[in-house]
mmCIF file of C-alpha atoms in Angstrom:
data_model
loop_
_atom_site.group_PDB
_atom_site.id
_atom_site.type_symbol
_atom_site.label_atom_id
_atom_site.label_comp_id
_atom_site.label_asym_id
_atom_site.label_seq_id
_atom_site.Cartn_x
_atom_site.Cartn_y
_atom_site.Cartn_z
ATOM 1 C CA MET A 268 2.158 -19.302 9.990
ATOM 2 C CA SER A 269 0.646 -16.890 7.505
ATOM 3 C CA THR A 270 1.115 -16.199 3.820
ATOM 4 C CA PHE A 271 1.703 -12.502 3.227
ATOM 5 C CA VAL A 272 0.595 -11.176 -0.147
ATOM 6 C CA LEU A 273 2.460 -7.899 -0.623
ATOM 7 C CA ILE A 274 1.145 -5.616 -3.379
ATOM 8 C CA HIS A 275 3.415 -2.808 -4.516
ATOM 9 C CA GLY A 276 2.499 0.786 -5.313
ATOM 10 C CA GLY A 277 2.560 2.877 -8.457
ATOM 11 C CA GLY A 278 5.737 2.868 -10.535
ATOM 12 C CA ASP A 279 7.064 0.087 -8.354
ATOM 13 C CA VAL A 280 7.803 -3.630 -8.527
ATOM 14 C CA GLY A 281 7.591 -6.514 -6.089
ATOM 15 C CA TRP A 282 11.272 -5.941 -5.252
ATOM 16 C CA SER A 283 10.221 -2.951 -3.148
ATOM 17 C CA TRP A 284 9.129 -5.451 -0.492
ATOM 18 C CA HIS A 285 12.307 -7.553 -0.499
ATOM 19 C CA LEU A 286 13.577 -6.386 2.895
ATOM 20 C CA VAL A 287 10.189 -6.861 4.538
ATOM 21 C CA GLU A 288 9.930 -10.244 2.831
ATOM 22 C CA ALA A 289 13.238 -11.335 4.353
ATOM 23 C CA GLU A 290 12.075 -10.240 7.799
ATOM 24 C CA LEU A 291 8.788 -12.129 7.493
ATOM 25 C CA ARG A 292 10.447 -15.269 6.168
ATOM 26 C CA ALA A 293 12.880 -15.162 9.095
ATOM 27 C CA ARG A 294 9.804 -15.359 11.337
ATOM 28 C CA GLY A 295 8.635 -18.495 9.505
ATOM 29 C CA HIS A 296 6.006 -16.946 7.233
ATOM 30 C CA ASP A 297 5.481 -17.445 3.512
ATOM 31 C CA VAL A 298 5.586 -14.334 1.308
ATOM 32 C CA LEU A 299 4.435 -13.423 -2.195
ATOM 33 C CA ALA A 300 5.309 -10.079 -3.775
ATOM 34 C CA PRO A 301 4.290 -10.279 -7.445
ATOM 35 C CA ASP A 302 4.955 -7.638 -10.079
ATOM 36 C CA LEU A 303 1.678 -6.166 -11.296
ATOM 37 C CA PRO A 304 1.300 -6.045 -15.115
ATOM 38 C CA GLY A 305 1.349 -2.271 -15.186
ATOM 39 C CA ASP A 306 3.517 -1.924 -18.279
ATOM 40 C CA ASP A 307 0.596 -3.030 -20.468
ATOM 41 C CA GLU A 308 -1.599 0.028 -21.016
ATOM 42 C CA SER A 309 -4.658 -2.161 -21.633
ATOM 43 C CA LYS A 310 -4.565 -3.799 -18.202
ATOM 44 C CA THR A 311 -7.203 -2.792 -15.664
ATOM 45 C CA LEU A 312 -7.418 -3.055 -11.883
ATOM 46 C CA ALA A 313 -9.268 -6.344 -12.386
ATOM 47 C CA ASP A 314 -6.283 -7.611 -14.382
ATOM 48 C CA TYR A 315 -3.977 -6.582 -11.552
ATOM 49 C CA ALA A 316 -6.139 -8.545 -9.127
ATOM 50 C CA ASP A 317 -6.115 -11.529 -11.496
ATOM 51 C CA ALA A 318 -2.315 -11.526 -11.465
ATOM 52 C CA VAL A 319 -2.208 -11.538 -7.677
ATOM 53 C CA VAL A 320 -4.871 -14.232 -7.319
ATOM 54 C CA GLU A 321 -2.986 -16.414 -9.795
ATOM 55 C CA ALA A 322 0.231 -15.949 -7.799
ATOM 56 C CA VAL A 323 -1.530 -16.947 -4.574
ATOM 57 C CA GLY A 324 -2.890 -20.187 -5.997
ATOM 58 C CA ASP A 325 -4.132 -22.466 -3.224
ATOM 59 C CA LYS A 326 -2.190 -20.895 -0.359
ATOM 60 C CA GLN A 327 -4.100 -20.317 2.869
ATOM 61 C CA ASP A 328 -4.006 -18.070 5.964
ATOM 62 C CA LEU A 329 -3.643 -14.995 3.819
ATOM 63 C CA VAL A 330 -2.675 -11.487 4.889
ATOM 64 C CA VAL A 331 -3.093 -9.109 1.943
ATOM 65 C CA VAL A 332 -1.131 -5.855 2.082
ATOM 66 C CA GLY A 333 -1.438 -2.968 -0.360
ATOM 67 C CA HIS A 334 1.055 -0.098 -0.416
ATOM 68 C CA SER A 335 0.087 3.284 -1.866
ATOM 69 C CA PHE A 336 -1.603 2.662 -5.261
ATOM 70 C CA GLY A 337 -1.619 -1.037 -4.363
ATOM 71 C CA ALA A 338 -4.589 -0.227 -2.140
ATOM 72 C CA PHE A 339 -6.763 -0.113 -5.264
ATOM 73 C CA THR A 340 -5.887 -3.759 -5.968
ATOM 74 C CA ALA A 341 -5.629 -5.246 -2.475
ATOM 75 C CA PRO A 342 -9.362 -5.078 -1.638
ATOM 76 C CA LEU A 343 -10.215 -6.692 -4.981
ATOM 77 C CA VAL A 344 -7.981 -9.602 -4.018
ATOM 78 C CA ALA A 345 -9.470 -9.751 -0.518
ATOM 79 C CA ASP A 346 -12.955 -9.851 -2.052
ATOM 80 C CA ARG A 347 -12.079 -12.918 -4.108
ATOM 81 C CA LEU A 348 -10.039 -14.991 -1.667
ATOM 82 C CA SER A 349 -10.385 -16.164 1.913
ATOM 83 C CA VAL A 350 -8.315 -13.508 3.690
ATOM 84 C CA ASP A 351 -7.612 -13.209 7.415
ATOM 85 C CA VAL A 352 -6.797 -9.507 7.370
ATOM 86 C CA LEU A 353 -6.415 -6.750 4.787
ATOM 87 C CA VAL A 354 -3.753 -4.122 5.480
ATOM 88 C CA LEU A 355 -3.260 -0.816 3.676
ATOM 89 C CA LEU A 356 0.175 0.759 4.114
ATOM 90 C CA ALA A 357 -0.012 4.454 3.199
ATOM 91 C CA GLY A 358 -2.722 3.238 0.861
ATOM 92 C CA MET A 359 -5.028 5.143 -1.492
ATOM 93 C CA ILE A 360 -8.376 4.083 -0.037
ATOM 94 C CA PRO A 361 -10.847 3.740 -2.925
ATOM 95 C CA SER A 362 -14.594 4.297 -2.833
ATOM 96 C CA PRO A 363 -17.059 2.297 -4.961
ATOM 97 C CA GLY A 364 -17.237 3.669 -8.479
ATOM 98 C CA GLU A 365 -14.325 6.060 -7.993
ATOM 99 C CA SER A 366 -11.453 5.880 -10.455
ATOM 100 C CA PRO A 367 -7.863 6.383 -9.325
ATOM 101 C CA ASP A 368 -7.759 9.490 -11.521
ATOM 102 C CA GLU A 369 -10.696 10.935 -9.573
ATOM 103 C CA TRP A 370 -9.300 9.985 -6.165
ATOM 104 C CA TRP A 371 -6.894 12.909 -5.876
ATOM 105 C CA ALA A 372 -9.524 15.634 -6.191
ATOM 106 C CA ASN A 373 -12.197 13.700 -4.298
ATOM 107 C CA THR A 374 -9.999 13.294 -1.230
ATOM 108 C CA GLY A 375 -8.638 16.845 -1.081
ATOM 109 C CA TYR A 376 -5.097 15.577 -1.552
ATOM 110 C CA GLN A 377 -3.572 18.714 -3.084
ATOM 111 C CA SER A 378 -4.834 20.998 -0.330
ATOM 112 C CA ALA A 379 -3.419 18.627 2.279
ATOM 113 C CA VAL A 380 -0.020 18.679 0.578
ATOM 114 C CA GLU A 381 -0.005 22.467 0.343
ATOM 115 C CA GLU A 382 -0.908 22.836 4.011
ATOM 116 C CA GLN A 383 1.841 20.458 5.122
ATOM 117 C CA ALA A 384 4.378 22.075 2.789
ATOM 118 C CA LYS A 385 3.768 25.393 4.521
ATOM 119 C CA ARG A 386 4.685 23.770 7.826
ATOM 120 C CA ASP A 387 7.821 21.947 6.684
ATOM 121 C CA GLY A 388 9.265 24.477 4.243
ATOM 122 C CA GLY A 389 8.292 22.675 1.069
ATOM 123 C CA LEU A 390 9.644 19.219 1.871
ATOM 124 C CA THR A 391 6.208 17.688 1.412
ATOM 125 C CA GLY A 392 5.353 17.539 -2.272
ATOM 126 C CA SER A 393 8.918 18.240 -3.354
ATOM 127 C CA ALA A 394 9.717 17.370 -6.975
ATOM 128 C CA ASP A 395 12.973 15.780 -5.793
ATOM 129 C CA PRO A 396 12.235 12.088 -5.098
ATOM 130 C CA PHE A 397 15.132 11.913 -2.656
ATOM 131 C CA VAL A 398 13.269 14.526 -0.596
ATOM 132 C CA SER A 399 9.646 13.485 -1.023
ATOM 133 C CA PHE A 400 9.899 9.686 -1.293
ATOM 134 C CA TYR A 401 13.308 8.393 -0.235
ATOM 135 C CA HIS A 402 14.441 10.904 2.400
ATOM 136 C CA ASP A 403 14.878 8.199 5.063
ATOM 137 C CA VAL A 404 16.099 5.424 2.732
ATOM 138 C CA PRO A 405 19.873 4.846 2.448
ATOM 139 C CA ARG A 406 21.067 6.635 -0.700
ATOM 140 C CA GLY A 407 22.369 3.550 -2.471
ATOM 141 C CA LEU A 408 19.171 1.642 -1.811
ATOM 142 C CA ALA A 409 17.096 4.605 -2.961
ATOM 143 C CA GLU A 410 19.057 4.805 -6.208
ATOM 144 C CA GLU A 411 18.551 1.080 -6.747
ATOM 145 C CA ALA A 412 14.807 1.499 -6.189
ATOM 146 C CA MET A 413 14.634 4.373 -8.647
ATOM 147 C CA GLY A 414 16.462 2.253 -11.206
ATOM 148 C CA LYS A 415 13.641 -0.292 -11.025
ATOM 149 C CA GLU A 416 10.816 2.220 -11.557
ATOM 150 C CA ARG A 417 8.488 1.662 -14.488
ATOM 151 C CA ASP A 418 5.407 3.100 -16.160
ATOM 152 C CA HIS A 419 2.693 1.858 -13.816
ATOM 153 C CA PRO A 420 -0.245 2.017 -13.359
ATOM 154 C CA SER A 421 -1.640 1.809 -16.862
ATOM 155 C CA ARG A 422 -3.984 4.439 -18.255
ATOM 156 C CA ALA A 423 -6.793 1.864 -18.266
ATOM 157 C CA ALA A 424 -6.267 1.042 -14.584
ATOM 158 C CA SER A 425 -6.205 4.727 -13.617
ATOM 159 C CA ALA A 426 -9.272 5.765 -15.586
ATOM 160 C CA ALA A 427 -11.745 2.982 -14.819
ATOM 161 C CA PRO A 428 -14.097 3.121 -11.817
ATOM 162 C CA TRP A 429 -13.168 0.959 -8.843
ATOM 163 C CA PRO A 430 -15.381 -2.092 -9.459
ATOM 164 C CA LEU A 431 -16.589 -3.128 -6.001
ATOM 165 C CA ASP A 432 -19.986 -2.012 -4.690
ATOM 166 C CA ALA A 433 -18.722 -1.977 -1.099
ATOM 167 C CA TRP A 434 -15.615 -2.618 0.947
ATOM 168 C CA PRO A 435 -14.948 -6.369 1.267
ATOM 169 C CA ASN A 436 -16.172 -8.044 4.448
ATOM 170 C CA VAL A 437 -12.647 -8.577 5.744
ATOM 171 C CA PRO A 438 -10.977 -7.197 8.900
ATOM 172 C CA THR A 439 -9.047 -4.152 7.709
ATOM 173 C CA ARG A 440 -6.131 -2.244 9.205
ATOM 174 C CA PHE A 441 -4.465 0.931 7.994
ATOM 175 C CA VAL A 442 -0.881 2.020 8.655
ATOM 176 C CA LEU A 443 0.096 5.609 7.975
ATOM 177 C CA CYS A 444 3.709 6.741 7.846
ATOM 178 C CA SER A 445 4.246 9.593 10.302
ATOM 179 C CA GLU A 446 7.101 11.100 8.251
ATOM 180 C CA ASP A 447 5.430 10.659 4.838
ATOM 181 C CA ARG A 448 6.141 13.596 2.506
ATOM 182 C CA PHE A 449 3.921 12.278 -0.266
ATOM 183 C CA PHE A 450 0.754 11.536 1.713
ATOM 184 C CA PRO A 451 0.775 13.924 4.681
ATOM 185 C CA PRO A 452 0.002 12.149 7.975
ATOM 186 C CA ASP A 453 -2.865 14.531 8.804
ATOM 187 C CA PHE A 454 -4.418 13.742 5.426
ATOM 188 C CA PHE A 455 -4.757 10.064 6.341
ATOM 189 C CA ARG A 456 -5.715 10.820 9.945
ATOM 190 C CA ARG A 457 -8.802 12.442 8.411
ATOM 191 C CA LEU A 458 -9.408 10.179 5.410
ATOM 192 C CA VAL A 459 -9.092 6.775 7.087
ATOM 193 C CA PRO A 460 -11.939 7.326 9.600
ATOM 194 C CA GLU A 461 -14.044 8.900 6.840
ATOM 195 C CA ARG A 462 -13.656 6.052 4.370
ATOM 196 C CA LEU A 463 -12.985 2.998 6.526
ATOM 197 C CA GLY A 464 -14.499 3.943 9.877
ATOM 198 C CA ILE A 465 -11.319 2.970 11.726
ATOM 199 C CA VAL A 466 -8.436 4.795 13.369
ATOM 200 C CA PRO A 467 -5.133 4.296 11.525
ATOM 201 C CA ASP A 468 -2.084 2.840 13.194
ATOM 202 C CA GLU A 469 1.133 4.788 12.747
ATOM 203 C CA ILE A 470 4.714 3.877 11.973
ATOM 204 C CA ALA A 471 7.739 6.167 11.992
ATOM 205 C CA GLY A 472 9.045 6.526 8.459
ATOM 206 C CA GLY A 473 8.525 8.066 5.052
ATOM 207 C CA HIS A 474 6.428 6.857 2.135
ATOM 208 C CA CYS A 475 8.915 4.115 1.229
ATOM 209 C CA VAL A 476 8.934 2.723 4.763
ATOM 210 C CA ALA A 477 9.267 -0.860 3.509
ATOM 211 C CA LEU A 478 12.798 0.086 2.442
ATOM 212 C CA SER A 479 13.675 2.434 5.299
ATOM 213 C CA HIS A 480 12.213 0.483 8.237
ATOM 214 C CA PRO A 481 11.576 -3.091 7.076
ATOM 215 C CA LYS A 482 11.856 -4.704 10.514
ATOM 216 C CA GLU A 483 9.284 -2.346 11.992
ATOM 217 C CA VAL A 484 6.920 -2.960 9.062
ATOM 218 C CA ALA A 485 7.345 -6.716 9.420
ATOM 219 C CA ASP A 486 6.698 -6.467 13.162
ATOM 220 C CA MET A 487 3.394 -4.689 12.533
ATOM 221 C CA LEU A 488 2.305 -7.089 9.810
ATOM 222 C CA ALA A 489 3.219 -10.145 11.876
ATOM 223 C CA GLY A 490 1.262 -8.681 14.779
ATOM 224 C CA TYR A 491 -1.835 -8.271 12.620
ATOM 225 C CA ALA A 492 -1.459 -11.843 11.381
ATOM 226 C CA ALA A 493 -1.125 -13.216 14.915
ATOM 227 C CA ALA A 494 -4.227 -11.355 16.063
ATOM 228 C CA ALA A 495 -6.206 -12.562 13.062
ATOM 229 C CA SER A 496 -5.053 -16.142 13.637
ATOM 230 C CA ALA A 497 -6.097 -16.015 17.281
ATOM 231 C CA THR A 498 -9.514 -14.730 16.290
ATOM 232 C CA ARG A 499 -9.903 -17.477 13.709
ATOM 233 C CA ILE A 500 -9.036 -20.157 16.278
ATOM 234 C CA GLU A 501 -11.524 -18.734 18.775
ATOM 235 C CA GLN A 502 -14.258 -18.896 16.171
#
């Protein structure tokens, strides 16, 4: 069985993974979903990675998953630990030396949002979080999630260049959400091949798919883990 290291996105907490965690544990896996120290404005991406590495300890057979802004931290963790597979779920794929603050303009994000908003009548990029983030999450669960939001990431983490010189030498998969109204699907269909040289997998759901479709997310993650385990055994 694998140990899944689930890294939450911006403004979020480890709780955002709790439904996926339950699904993975029901399949016999171990799961870690730490809270990143984003409330401290002095903390950097390296500090976020430190917190995750400390939570992992000596656990083995690792699958590291980064959601949204968590994709800035997940590769740092994968670079420091022995990881079977790195998964980005609607993740902000960083480039060496690029800060999170720079990422938006560098990737053409705003133009992608505007183009998709023209197609869907302004749903994409809506200022209403129940429209742009939680449109497919049950209302009560969405309200609970919003009640747990916090000021994260820190200014230091957003402003500093991403510290790696290259992508870690770890098998990497990307999952885009086909109903995402924050990161338009076509945006990632372009960006993932450009930055990672792979074709993204797709899952039906919005940006908060770990809350709206936890079983389907767990199925995909468990599938990646099984494939990675089989490869490791063959080697």
